[in-house]
Coordinates of C-alpha atoms in Angstrom, one line a residue:
X1 CA 41.2 -36.4 -16.3
X2 CA 44.2 -37.8 -18.1
X3 CA 45.9 -34.4 -18.3
X4 CA 45.0 -32.9 -15.0
X5 CA 44.2 -35.7 -12.6
X6 CA 40.9 -35.4 -10.6
X7 CA 39.1 -32.1 -10.6
X8 CA 39.1 -32.2 -6.8
X9 CA 42.9 -32.4 -6.8
X10 CA 43.0 -29.5 -9.2
X11 CA 40.7 -27.4 -6.9
X12 CA 42.7 -28.3 -3.8
X13 CA 46.1 -27.5 -5.5
X14 CA 44.9 -24.0 -6.5
X15 CA 45.7 -24.6 -10.1
X16 CA 42.2 -23.7 -11.1
X17 CA 40.4 -21.7 -8.4
X18 CA 36.9 -20.3 -9.1
X19 CA 36.2 -17.0 -7.5
X20 CA 33.1 -16.9 -5.4
X21 CA 30.4 -14.6 -6.6
X22 CA 26.9 -13.7 -5.4
X23 CA 25.3 -14.3 -8.8
X24 CA 27.6 -16.4 -10.9
X25 CA 28.1 -20.0 -9.7
X26 CA 31.1 -22.1 -10.9
X27 CA 30.4 -25.6 -12.4
X28 CA 30.2 -28.5 -10.1
X29 CA 32.7 -31.4 -10.2
X30 CA 30.1 -33.5 -11.9
X31 CA 29.6 -30.9 -14.6
X32 CA 33.4 -30.5 -15.1
X33 CA 33.8 -34.2 -15.5
X34 CA 31.7 -34.1 -18.6
X35 CA 33.8 -31.4 -20.2
X36 CA 37.1 -31.5 -22.2
X37 CA 40.1 -29.8 -20.6
X38 CA 40.1 -27.0 -23.2
X39 CA 36.4 -26.4 -22.5
X40 CA 37.2 -26.1 -18.8
X41 CA 39.9 -23.6 -19.5
X42 CA 37.6 -21.5 -21.8
X43 CA 34.8 -21.6 -19.2
X44 CA 37.2 -20.6 -16.5
X45 CA 38.4 -17.6 -18.5
X46 CA 34.9 -16.5 -19.4
X47 CA 33.7 -16.9 -15.8
X48 CA 36.3 -14.6 -14.4
X49 CA 36.2 -12.2 -17.3
X50 CA 32.5 -11.7 -16.7
X51 CA 33.1 -10.8 -13.1
X52 CA 35.9 -8.4 -14.0
X53 CA 33.9 -6.7 -16.7
X54 CA 30.9 -6.3 -14.5
X55 CA 33.0 -4.6 -11.9
X56 CA 34.7 -2.3 -14.4
X57 CA 31.6 -1.5 -16.5
X58 CA 28.4 -2.3 -14.6
X59 CA 26.2 -0.2 -17.0
X60 CA 27.1 -2.4 -20.0
X61 CA 28.4 -5.6 -18.5
X62 CA 26.8 -5.7 -15.0
X63 CA 24.2 -8.1 -13.7
X64 CA 20.6 -7.0 -14.3
X65 CA 18.4 -7.4 -11.3
X66 CA 14.8 -8.6 -12.1
X67 CA 13.2 -6.1 -9.7
X68 CA 15.1 -3.3 -11.5
X69 CA 13.5 -4.3 -14.8
X70 CA 10.1 -4.5 -13.0
X71 CA 10.6 -1.0 -11.7
X72 CA 11.5 0.3 -15.2
X73 CA 8.4 -1.2 -16.6
X74 CA 6.2 0.8 -14.2
X75 CA 7.2 4.0 -15.9
X76 CA 7.2 2.8 -19.5
X77 CA 4.5 1.6 -21.8
X78 CA 0.8 2.5 -22.1
X79 CA 0.0 2.3 -18.4
X80 CA 3.1 4.1 -17.3
X81 CA 3.0 6.6 -14.5
X82 CA 5.0 9.8 -14.3
X83 CA 6.5 9.1 -10.9
X84 CA 8.2 6.1 -9.5
X85 CA 8.6 5.7 -5.7
X86 CA 11.0 3.0 -4.6
X87 CA 10.6 1.9 -1.0
X88 CA 13.3 -0.5 0.0
X89 CA 14.7 -2.3 2.9
X90 CA 18.3 -1.9 4.1
X91 CA 20.9 -2.9 1.6
X92 CA 18.1 -3.6 -1.0
X93 CA 20.0 -1.7 -3.7
X94 CA 17.8 1.5 -3.9
X95 CA 20.7 3.9 -4.3
X96 CA 22.4 1.6 -6.8
X97 CA 19.2 1.4 -8.8
X98 CA 18.9 5.2 -8.7
X99 CA 22.5 5.8 -9.8
X100 CA 22.2 3.3 -12.6
X101 CA 18.9 4.9 -13.7
X102 CA 20.4 8.4 -13.8
X103 CA 23.5 7.2 -15.8
X104 CA 21.5 5.1 -18.2
X105 CA 19.1 8.0 -18.8
X106 CA 22.0 10.5 -19.2
X107 CA 23.9 8.3 -21.7
X108 CA 20.9 7.1 -23.7
X109 CA 18.7 10.2 -23.7
X110 CA 20.7 12.9 -25.5
X111 CA 20.4 16.5 -24.2
X112 CA 19.0 15.4 -20.8
X113 CA 19.0 17.6 -17.8
X114 CA 18.8 15.5 -14.6
X115 CA 18.6 16.8 -11.0
X116 CA 19.9 14.4 -8.3
X117 CA 18.9 15.4 -4.8
X118 CA 20.5 14.3 -1.5
X119 CA 20.0 15.3 2.1
X120 CA 23.1 17.5 2.3
X121 CA 26.5 18.1 0.5
X122 CA 28.3 15.5 2.6
X123 CA 25.8 12.7 1.8
X124 CA 25.7 13.8 -1.8
X125 CA 29.5 13.4 -2.2
X126 CA 30.0 10.3 -0.1
X127 CA 27.1 8.2 -1.3
X128 CA 25.2 9.5 -4.3
X129 CA 27.9 11.1 -6.4
X130 CA 30.2 8.1 -5.9
X131 CA 27.5 5.7 -6.9
X132 CA 26.8 7.7 -10.1
X133 CA 30.5 7.9 -11.0
X134 CA 30.9 4.1 -10.6
X135 CA 28.1 3.5 -13.1
X136 CA 29.6 5.7 -15.8
X137 CA 31.2 3.6 -18.6
X138 CA 35.0 3.6 -18.3
X139 CA 35.5 5.8 -21.3
X140 CA 33.4 8.5 -19.7
X141 CA 35.2 8.5 -16.3
X142 CA 38.2 10.3 -17.7
X143 CA 38.6 13.9 -16.8
X144 CA 37.3 16.0 -19.7
X145 CA 37.0 19.8 -19.9
X146 CA 36.3 20.4 -23.5
X147 CA 33.8 22.9 -25.0
X148 CA 31.0 20.4 -25.0
X149 CA 32.0 18.0 -22.2
X150 CA 32.8 18.7 -18.6
X151 CA 33.6 15.9 -16.1
X152 CA 36.1 15.9 -13.2
X153 CA 35.7 13.6 -10.2
X154 CA 37.5 12.9 -6.9
X155 CA 36.3 10.6 -4.2
X156 CA 37.0 13.2 -1.6
X157 CA 35.1 16.1 -3.2
X158 CA 32.8 14.5 -5.8
X159 CA 32.2 16.0 -9.2
X160 CA 33.7 19.4 -9.8
X161 CA 30.9 22.0 -9.6
X162 CA 28.6 19.3 -8.3
X163 CA 27.7 18.4 -11.9
X164 CA 29.0 16.9 -15.2
X165 CA 28.2 17.2 -18.9
X166 CA 28.5 14.2 -21.2
X167 CA 29.5 14.3 -25.0
X168 CA 25.8 13.9 -25.9
X169 CA 25.1 17.2 -24.1
X170 CA 23.3 15.4 -21.2
X171 CA 23.9 17.3 -17.9
X172 CA 23.6 15.8 -14.4
X173 CA 23.3 18.3 -11.5
X174 CA 23.6 17.4 -7.9
X175 CA 21.5 19.3 -5.4
X176 CA 20.5 19.1 -1.7
X177 CA 17.3 19.3 0.2
X178 CA 19.0 21.6 2.6
X179 CA 19.7 24.2 -0.1
X180 CA 16.2 23.9 -1.5
X181 CA 14.8 24.6 2.0
X182 CA 16.9 27.7 2.2
X183 CA 16.1 28.9 -1.3
X184 CA 13.1 27.2 -3.1
X185 CA 13.6 29.4 -6.1
X186 CA 17.0 27.8 -6.9
X187 CA 15.4 25.2 -9.2
X188 CA 12.9 27.6 -11.0
X189 CA 13.3 27.8 -14.7
X190 CA 14.9 24.4 -15.2
X191 CA 13.5 22.0 -17.9
X192 CA 14.2 18.5 -16.8
X193 CA 14.5 15.3 -18.9
X194 CA 15.1 14.9 -22.6
X195 CA 13.2 15.7 -25.8
X196 CA 14.2 12.5 -27.5
X197 CA 14.6 9.7 -24.9
X198 CA 15.3 6.1 -25.8
X199 CA 15.4 4.9 -22.2
X200 CA 13.1 6.0 -19.3
X201 CA 13.0 9.8 -19.4
X202 CA 14.1 10.4 -15.8
X203 CA 14.4 14.1 -15.1
X204 CA 15.0 13.9 -11.3
X205 CA 16.1 11.5 -8.7
X206 CA 15.4 12.2 -5.0
X207 CA 17.4 9.8 -2.8
X208 CA 16.2 9.2 0.8
X209 CA 13.6 12.0 0.6
X210 CA 11.8 12.4 3.9
X211 CA 10.7 16.0 3.6
X212 CA 7.3 17.6 2.8
X213 CA 5.7 17.3 -0.6
X214 CA 6.7 20.9 -1.5
X215 CA 9.9 19.9 -3.4
X216 CA 8.1 17.2 -5.4
X217 CA 5.2 19.6 -6.2
X218 CA 7.8 22.0 -7.6
X219 CA 9.7 19.4 -9.6
X220 CA 6.5 18.3 -11.3
X221 CA 6.3 21.6 -13.2
X222 CA 10.0 21.4 -14.1
X223 CA 9.4 17.9 -15.7
X224 CA 6.3 18.9 -17.7
X225 CA 7.9 20.5 -20.7
X226 CA 9.9 17.4 -21.7
X227 CA 7.4 14.9 -20.1
X228 CA 10.1 13.7 -17.8
X229 CA 9.7 11.2 -14.9
X230 CA 10.4 11.6 -11.2
X231 CA 12.3 8.9 -9.3
X232 CA 12.3 8.9 -5.5
X233 CA 14.0 6.2 -3.4
X234 CA 14.1 5.8 0.4
X235 CA 13.9 3.4 3.4
X236 CA 10.9 4.6 5.3
X237 CA 12.4 4.2 8.8
X238 CA 10.4 7.2 10.0
X239 CA 7.1 5.6 9.1
X240 CA 4.3 7.5 7.4
X241 CA 5.8 10.9 6.7
X242 CA 3.5 13.4 5.0
X243 CA 5.1 12.5 1.6
X244 CA 4.8 8.7 2.1
X245 CA 1.1 9.2 3.1
X246 CA 0.4 11.2 0.0
X247 CA 1.6 8.3 -2.2
X248 CA 0.2 5.4 -0.2
X249 CA -3.2 6.6 0.9
X250 CA -5.7 4.2 -0.8
X251 CA -3.0 2.9 -3.1
X252 CA -4.0 -0.2 -5.0
X253 CA -1.8 -3.2 -4.5
X254 CA -0.9 -4.7 -7.9
X255 CA 1.5 -7.5 -6.8
X256 CA 2.5 -9.0 -3.4
X257 CA 4.9 -11.7 -2.2
X258 CA 5.5 -13.8 0.9
X259 CA 7.9 -12.4 3.5
X260 CA 10.4 -15.1 4.6
X261 CA 11.2 -13.3 7.8
X262 CA 7.5 -13.0 8.8
X263 CA 6.4 -16.6 8.3
X264 CA 5.2 -16.1 4.7
X265 CA 3.0 -13.1 5.5
X266 CA 2.1 -11.3 2.3
X267 CA 3.8 -7.9 1.8
X268 CA 3.4 -5.6 -1.2
X269 CA 5.7 -5.6 -4.2
X270 CA 4.1 -2.9 -6.4
X271 CA 1.2 -0.5 -6.0
X272 CA -0.6 2.2 -7.9
X273 CA -1.1 5.5 -6.1
X274 CA -4.6 7.0 -6.0
X275 CA -3.7 10.6 -5.2
X276 CA -0.7 10.9 -7.5
X277 CA 0.2 9.7 -11.0
X278 CA 2.7 7.4 -9.4
X279 CA 3.7 3.8 -9.1
X280 CA 5.2 2.4 -5.9
X281 CA 7.6 -0.6 -5.9
X282 CA 9.1 -2.2 -2.8
X283 CA 12.7 -3.5 -3.0
X284 CA 13.1 -6.4 -0.6
X285 CA 16.5 -6.8 1.0
X286 CA 16.6 -10.5 0.0
X287 CA 16.4 -9.6 -3.7
X288 CA 19.9 -8.0 -3.6
X289 CA 22.4 -10.8 -3.9
X290 CA 25.2 -8.3 -3.1
X291 CA 23.5 -6.9 0.0
X292 CA 24.4 -9.5 2.6
X293 CA 20.8 -10.6 3.4
X294 CA 21.9 -13.4 5.7
X295 CA 23.4 -10.9 8.0
X296 CA 20.4 -8.7 7.9
X297 CA 18.1 -11.6 8.6
X298 CA 20.3 -12.5 11.6
X299 CA 20.3 -9.0 13.0
X300 CA 16.5 -8.8 12.7
X301 CA 15.9 -12.3 14.3
X302 CA 14.5 -10.9 17.5
X303 CA 13.1 -7.6 16.1
X304 CA 9.5 -6.6 16.1
X305 CA 7.2 -7.1 13.1
X306 CA 7.2 -3.4 12.4
X307 CA 11.0 -3.2 12.3
X308 CA 11.2 -6.2 10.0
X309 CA 8.6 -4.8 7.7
X310 CA 10.6 -1.5 7.4
X311 CA 14.2 -2.8 7.5
X312 CA 13.8 -5.9 5.3
X313 CA 10.9 -5.1 3.0
X314 CA 10.6 -1.3 2.8
X315 CA 7.0 -1.3 4.1
X316 CA 6.4 1.9 6.1
X317 CA 4.8 1.5 9.5
X318 CA 2.6 4.3 10.7
X319 CA 4.4 6.7 13.0
X320 CA 1.6 6.7 15.6
X321 CA 0.7 3.5 17.3
X322 CA -2.1 1.9 15.3
X323 CA -5.2 0.7 17.1
X324 CA -5.4 -2.3 14.7
X325 CA -1.8 -3.7 14.4
X326 CA -3.1 -7.0 12.9
X327 CA -4.9 -5.2 10.0
X328 CA -3.1 -5.6 6.7
X329 CA -4.2 -4.6 3.2
X330 CA -2.4 -7.7 1.8
X331 CA -4.3 -10.1 4.1
X332 CA -7.6 -8.4 5.1
X333 CA -8.6 -6.6 1.9
X334 CA -10.1 -8.7 -0.8
X335 CA -11.6 -8.1 -4.3
X336 CA -15.4 -7.7 -4.5
X337 CA -15.8 -11.0 -6.2
X338 CA -14.2 -12.8 -3.3
X339 CA -17.0 -11.7 -0.9
X340 CA -19.5 -14.5 -0.4
X341 CA -23.0 -13.3 -1.1
X342 CA -24.8 -16.7 -0.7
X343 CA -25.3 -18.8 2.4
X344 CA -24.5 -15.8 4.6
X345 CA -26.4 -13.5 7.0
X346 CA -26.3 -9.9 6.1
X347 CA -26.4 -7.0 8.6
X348 CA -26.4 -3.3 8.1
X349 CA -24.7 -1.1 10.7
X350 CA -25.6 2.6 10.9
X351 CA -24.0 5.6 12.6
X352 CA -26.4 8.5 12.0
X353 CA -25.0 12.0 11.9
X354 CA -26.3 15.4 12.9
X355 CA -24.5 18.1 10.9
X356 CA -22.4 15.3 9.3
X357 CA -23.6 12.7 6.8
X358 CA -24.7 9.3 8.0
X359 CA -22.1 6.5 7.9
X360 CA -23.0 2.9 7.3
X361 CA -21.7 -0.4 6.2
X362 CA -23.0 -3.8 5.2
X363 CA -21.5 -7.0 6.7
X364 CA -22.0 -10.6 5.6
X365 CA -21.4 -13.3 8.2
X366 CA -20.7 -16.8 7.0
X367 CA -21.1 -20.2 8.8
X368 CA -17.6 -19.9 10.2
X369 CA -18.4 -16.6 11.9
X370 CA -16.2 -14.6 9.5
X371 CA -17.1 -11.0 8.8
X372 CA -17.1 -9.8 5.2
X373 CA -17.6 -6.0 4.8
X374 CA -18.9 -5.6 1.3
X375 CA -20.4 -2.2 1.1
X376 CA -20.0 1.2 2.7
X377 CA -21.9 4.6 2.7
X378 CA -20.8 7.1 1.7
X379 CA -18.3 6.2 -1.0
X380 CA -16.7 9.7 -1.1
X381 CA -13.6 10.3 1.0
X382 CA -14.7 10.5 4.6
X383 CA -11.5 12.2 5.6
X384 CA -8.7 13.9 3.8
X385 CA -5.1 14.9 4.7
X386 CA -4.8 18.6 5.1
X387 CA -2.2 20.8 6.8
X388 CA -0.5 17.8 8.4
X389 CA -3.5 16.1 9.9
X390 CA -6.7 14.2 8.9
X391 CA -9.7 16.5 8.6
X392 CA -13.4 15.8 7.5
X393 CA -13.6 15.1 3.8
X394 CA -16.4 15.6 1.3
X395 CA -18.0 12.3 2.4
X396 CA -18.5 13.5 5.9
X397 CA -20.2 16.7 5.1
X398 CA -23.9 16.9 5.5
X399 CA -25.9 16.7 2.2
X400 CA -29.2 17.9 3.6
X401 CA -30.8 14.4 3.4
X402 CA -33.8 13.6 5.6
X403 CA -34.4 10.3 7.3
X404 CA -36.8 9.2 4.5
X405 CA -34.0 10.0 2.0
X406 CA -31.6 7.7 3.9
X407 CA -34.1 4.9 4.1
X408 CA -34.8 5.0 0.4
X409 CA -31.1 5.2 -0.5
X410 CA -30.1 2.3 1.8
X411 CA -32.8 0.1 0.2
X412 CA -31.6 1.1 -3.3
X413 CA -28.0 0.2 -2.3
X414 CA -29.3 -3.3 -1.3
X415 CA -30.7 -3.6 -4.8
X416 CA -34.4 -4.4 -4.0
X417 CA -37.6 -2.9 -5.5
X418 CA -38.5 0.0 -3.3
X419 CA -42.2 1.0 -2.6
X420 CA -43.3 4.1 -0.7
X421 CA -46.7 3.6 0.9
X422 CA -49.4 6.2 1.6
X423 CA -49.2 5.6 5.3
X424 CA -45.5 6.7 5.3
X425 CA -43.9 3.3 5.3
X426 CA -41.1 2.4 2.8
X427 CA -40.6 -1.2 2.0
X428 CA -38.3 -3.2 -0.3
X429 CA -38.8 -6.5 -2.1
X430 CA -35.5 -8.5 -2.5
X431 CA -37.2 -11.7 -3.5
X432 CA -36.3 -11.3 -7.1
X433 CA -33.0 -9.5 -6.8
X434 CA -31.1 -7.6 -4.2
X435 CA -29.6 -8.5 -0.8
X436 CA -32.0 -9.3 2.1
X437 CA -30.8 -7.7 5.4
X438 CA -31.4 -9.9 8.4
X439 CA -30.9 -7.1 11.0
X440 CA -30.0 -3.4 11.1
X441 CA -27.9 -2.1 14.0
X442 CA -27.7 1.6 14.9
X443 CA -25.7 3.8 17.2
X444 CA -27.8 3.6 20.4
X445 CA -27.1 7.1 21.7
X446 CA -27.6 9.2 18.6
X447 CA -30.6 7.2 17.5
X448 CA -32.5 7.6 20.9
X449 CA -32.0 11.4 21.3
X450 CA -35.4 12.9 21.5
X451 CA -36.5 16.1 19.9
X452 CA -39.9 17.9 20.0
X453 CA -42.4 16.4 17.5
X454 CA -45.8 17.2 16.3
X455 CA -48.2 18.2 19.1
X456 CA -46.8 17.4 22.6
X457 CA -44.9 14.3 21.7
X458 CA -41.2 13.7 21.2
X459 CA -39.6 11.8 18.4
X460 CA -36.2 10.3 17.8
X461 CA -34.3 8.9 14.8
X462 CA -35.1 5.4 16.0
X463 CA -38.9 6.1 16.3
X464 CA -38.9 7.9 12.9
X465 CA -37.2 4.9 11.3
X466 CA -39.7 2.6 13.0
X467 CA -42.6 4.6 11.6
X468 CA -41.2 4.0 8.1
X469 CA -40.9 0.2 8.8
X470 CA -37.1 0.5 8.7
X471 CA -36.6 -1.4 11.9
X472 CA -33.2 -0.9 13.6
X473 CA -31.8 -2.5 16.8
X474 CA -29.7 -0.3 19.1
X475 CA -26.1 -1.6 19.3
X476 CA -25.1 -3.3 22.5
X477 CA -23.5 -1.1 25.1
X478 CA -21.4 -2.9 27.7
X479 CA -21.3 -1.4 31.2
X480 CA -18.5 0.8 32.5
X481 CA -19.2 4.1 30.6
X482 CA -18.6 5.3 27.1
X483 CA -14.8 4.9 27.2
X484 CA -15.1 1.4 28.4
X485 CA -17.6 0.6 25.7
X486 CA -15.3 1.9 23.0
X487 CA -12.3 -0.1 24.3
X488 CA -14.4 -3.3 24.4
X489 CA -15.6 -2.6 20.8
X490 CA -12.1 -2.1 19.5
X491 CA -10.9 -5.2 21.3
X492 CA -13.7 -7.2 19.8
X493 CA -12.7 -6.0 16.3
X494 CA -9.1 -6.8 17.0
X495 CA -10.1 -10.3 18.1
X496 CA -11.7 -10.8 14.6
X497 CA -8.4 -9.9 12.9
X498 CA -6.2 -12.0 15.2
X499 CA -4.3 -15.1 13.9
X500 CA -0.9 -16.6 14.3
X501 CA 1.3 -14.7 11.9
X502 CA 4.3 -17.0 12.5
X503 CA 2.4 -19.7 10.6
X504 CA 1.0 -19.8 7.1
X505 CA -2.5 -18.6 6.5
X506 CA -4.9 -21.5 5.9
X507 CA -8.5 -22.5 6.5
X508 CA -7.9 -22.6 10.3
X509 CA -5.2 -20.1 10.9
X510 CA -6.6 -16.9 9.4
X511 CA -8.4 -13.7 10.4
X512 CA -12.2 -13.6 10.6
X513 CA -12.5 -10.2 9.2
X514 CA -12.2 -9.1 5.5
X515 CA -13.1 -5.9 3.7
X516 CA -13.9 -5.4 0.0
X517 CA -11.4 -3.2 -1.8
X518 CA -14.4 -1.1 -2.8
X519 CA -14.8 0.1 0.8
X520 CA -11.9 2.5 0.8
X521 CA -13.1 4.6 3.7
X522 CA -13.2 1.6 6.0
X523 CA -9.8 0.4 4.8
X524 CA -8.3 3.9 5.4
X525 CA -10.0 4.2 8.8
X526 CA -8.6 0.8 9.9
X527 CA -5.1 2.0 9.0
X528 CA -5.3 5.6 10.3
X529 CA -7.5 5.6 13.4
X530 CA -5.5 6.3 16.5
X531 CA -8.2 6.8 19.2
X532 CA -6.3 9.8 20.3
X533 CA -8.6 12.4 18.8
X534 CA -11.7 11.6 20.9
X535 CA -15.1 12.4 19.4
X536 CA -13.5 14.7 16.9
X537 CA -11.1 12.2 15.3
X538 CA -11.7 12.3 11.5
X539 CA -11.9 8.5 11.0
X540 CA -14.0 7.8 14.1
X541 CA -17.4 7.2 12.3
X542 CA -16.4 4.3 10.1
X543 CA -14.7 2.7 13.1
X544 CA -17.8 3.2 15.2
X545 CA -19.8 1.1 12.6
X546 CA -17.2 -1.7 12.7
X547 CA -17.0 -1.8 16.5
X548 CA -20.9 -1.8 16.8
X549 CA -20.8 -4.9 14.5
X550 CA -18.0 -6.6 16.5
X551 CA -19.5 -6.0 19.9
X552 CA -23.0 -7.0 18.8
X553 CA -21.7 -10.5 18.2
X554 CA -23.2 -10.8 14.7
X555 CA -23.8 -14.5 13.9
X556 CA -24.7 -16.6 10.9
X557 CA -28.3 -17.6 11.0
X558 CA -29.3 -20.7 9.1
X559 CA -33.0 -21.3 9.9
X560 CA -35.6 -21.8 7.2
X561 CA -38.3 -20.1 9.3
X562 CA -36.2 -17.0 9.8
X563 CA -35.2 -16.9 6.2
X564 CA -38.9 -17.0 5.2
X565 CA -39.1 -13.3 6.2
X566 CA -37.7 -10.7 3.9
X567 CA -36.7 -7.1 4.5
X568 CA -39.9 -6.2 2.7
X569 CA -41.1 -5.7 6.3
X570 CA -38.1 -4.3 8.1
X571 CA -35.7 -6.6 9.9
X572 CA -35.7 -10.4 10.5
X573 CA -34.4 -9.8 14.0
X574 CA -37.3 -7.7 15.1
X575 CA -40.6 -8.4 13.3
X576 CA -42.5 -5.1 13.3
X577 CA -46.1 -4.2 13.9
X578 CA -47.0 -4.5 10.2
X579 CA -45.9 -8.1 9.9
X580 CA -48.4 -10.8 10.7
X581 CA -46.5 -13.6 12.4
X582 CA -48.3 -16.5 14.2
X583 CA -47.1 -18.0 17.5
X584 CA -45.7 -21.2 15.9
X585 CA -43.4 -19.1 13.7
X586 CA -42.3 -17.0 16.7
X587 CA -41.6 -20.0 18.9
X588 CA -37.9 -19.7 18.2

């Protein structure tokens, strides 16, 4: 203070200005007041030197983003995957991360061969090659055309020969999706990656890849010899492309975070793909301090939820209009141990098949009227993505089971002791263990279709089940025809998922529909069903089970008399002819 006057005077006079920076923050007046003048000068020099060094040599002196290190960790260590998919919002730093990863791999993994793909030559030069050049250490940016090194770069034309070779014999080659589409054989024979990596062994980076899986399928074989990793980065503005669907179908969410632009709604941070040996990480725009997130937030202020998810958080939104817009894996899907199994009423919903397998699910309803779907049948993939569309999967194919087989299997799923009687009945005892089912609901149309039986009589699925003491109630069918019934069922299901997304989720403001993460067919059906495929839509059957449940107004039953009955004798809701019940007990 004696030498310089007040620090506020110094700031105003411009004697000691502090450059504004997105990451580094200058000391406050209070902090400066505690320092000696020579300490202030040293700090001032170090502060601006750090900014200058980061700009000149970002690879060695730049600012490390926490989500970059998180992304690196997904492809290193014991649980590492061979592929890393970065889905990012606008200005979230995807391309910067990709360029940094390529340069770091090329400089630290000697003898690397790395392919870098862009949409076309113009995009490659203007965006990708420029970003890669900026990440090269200063001593490597100099033009060099020696026997073992080749590097020449101009902003206008990019790297000479669309490639460069470093002194450690690492080679980076820039290619385009357009060229690959014209000549897929152009990348045959290449061995990507390094034999002796000390950093992530990236062998290829595909930036803004929106094409079919063909290129990635080919690149996997090029990465095999050197055990190299594949990196793909893009903003999924086109929704669920075929490639995106391949990585995200049934992906397990590892980490999630609240979205500040969606009222704290949970959005994914990292996931593990089920269909590929791949990790998925989402770069949120807010995480990039250099990206101007305040402007992005302002521009998205009046945008739809779907656009905010894509533009700010990199979460792809399905290209077709979803029937269940409120369904979210982050909100509605829970771990099995989170499903309440006590003080609930359990229902089974069945959609019997003809040539197809039967489809069924089990739902617990608690005292608040919340639905908890805890089990499904079958557990094989009900549908699978083939030739650009969903088609019946192994789970939907008929297995030759008879009605008796299904009854026995359903009882076994519920965990009780199953007994087959000489008169044809099958019963279960859940008093010691297992889950007692209060009522079973079945597709009313298929269950009532009559076929010729023994003698002159006719039988149906419903009557056959009744003969076995497996009592089912036909699902409620509102008036107005089948189309009207389906619409009402879908609306009832949407009502269960509805809540105010602009407010935090709490005991009051929350959906009343949750699914165990074990029920992958139901989860996929809720995300993929469009209603546009009619009776042949691949995901229709799991949705039918859910809408039967929703439209039947399943309720929690808390009555000691009702609970005195077990599913040993069919269903609570409809005591059958083998159950002795007196008039006092039935007075309800």
